[in-house]
Amino acid sequence: DAGVTQSPTHLIKTRGQQVTLRCSPKSGHDTVSWYQQALGQGPQFIFQYYEEEERQRGNFPDRFSGHQFPNYSSELNVNALLLGDSALYLCASSQDRASYEQYFGPGTRLTVT
Amino acid sequence: AQSVTQLDSQVPVFEEAPVELRCNYSSSVSVYLFWYVQYPNQGLQLLLKYLSGSTLVESINGFEAEFNKSQTSFHLRKPSVHISDTAEYFCAVSGSAGGSYIPTFGRGTSLIVHP
C-alpha cells in the first residue's frame, strides 16, 4: 500500500516564477492538506481540499492556490515566487475531512533564488 | 485560536540516557494532542496521540507522553534513548470538536543522541 507521494523531490525556481507541486494521497483517503515548513520551523497549514473544493485555508496569500482531481490527487500552485517561499512543502492525506489523523508525504524542497 | 510552545529547540543526550521533550499548548476548546517525528529528508510520522481517556499514552518504540490539563502540557519522555532516535520532534494540537481538526504545530525540538 503506497503512502502519500509527492513530486518533484526538489525544485529550484527564480523570483517571480510560478511553480506547481503534486501530491497523491494514501489509498483510501479523500482529503488532502498542504503545509509549508520553513527551515527551523514547524509546518504551517496552507489549505485543505475535499471533494475537489478548498474547505479550509490558513493565513497564506492568494498567490497560493490549489486543485484536487477526481482521483483525490492534488496540486499546489504558487505564483510570483518570493525568496521567502523557499521551504519544504508537505502534503498530508486523511480518510475524510473530519479525521484527526493525517499521513504525511516526504515533501518537496522548493528553493527560490 | 490554538498555539504550541516547544521550550527547547535542541536537546543533546547520550545514548541510553533518559530524555524529556517539553510541550505546552494553549487552546480555548477541548483538544487532541500529538507528537510527530521527522527524520532527515523525510516527512512527518505520527509518534503518538492523546484523544481521550488515559492521560498517559505510549508509542511502540518506547516513547510516552502524559496529558496534563491543569498545566496544559504534553511532554514526551523516553527512559533510554538510542542513536536511531536522533530526529526532529514536533508537538501539535487540534480542536476535538466542531469539525476542524487541522493541527497547529510547534517549532520542533531537535533530539541529538550521542554515542
PDB file of C-alpha atoms in Angstrom, chain A residues 58 64 76 95 97:
ATOM      1  CA  GLY A  58      -4.613  29.087   6.636  1.00  0.00           C
ATOM      2  CA  PHE A  64      -1.041  30.109  -3.122  1.00  0.00           C
ATOM      3  CA  LEU A  76      -0.327  23.253  -5.045  1.00  0.00           C
ATOM      4  CA  GLN A  95      -9.585   9.429   5.478  1.00  0.00           C
ATOM      5  CA  ARG A  97     -12.188  15.917   6.493  1.00  0.00           C
TER       6      ARG A  97
END
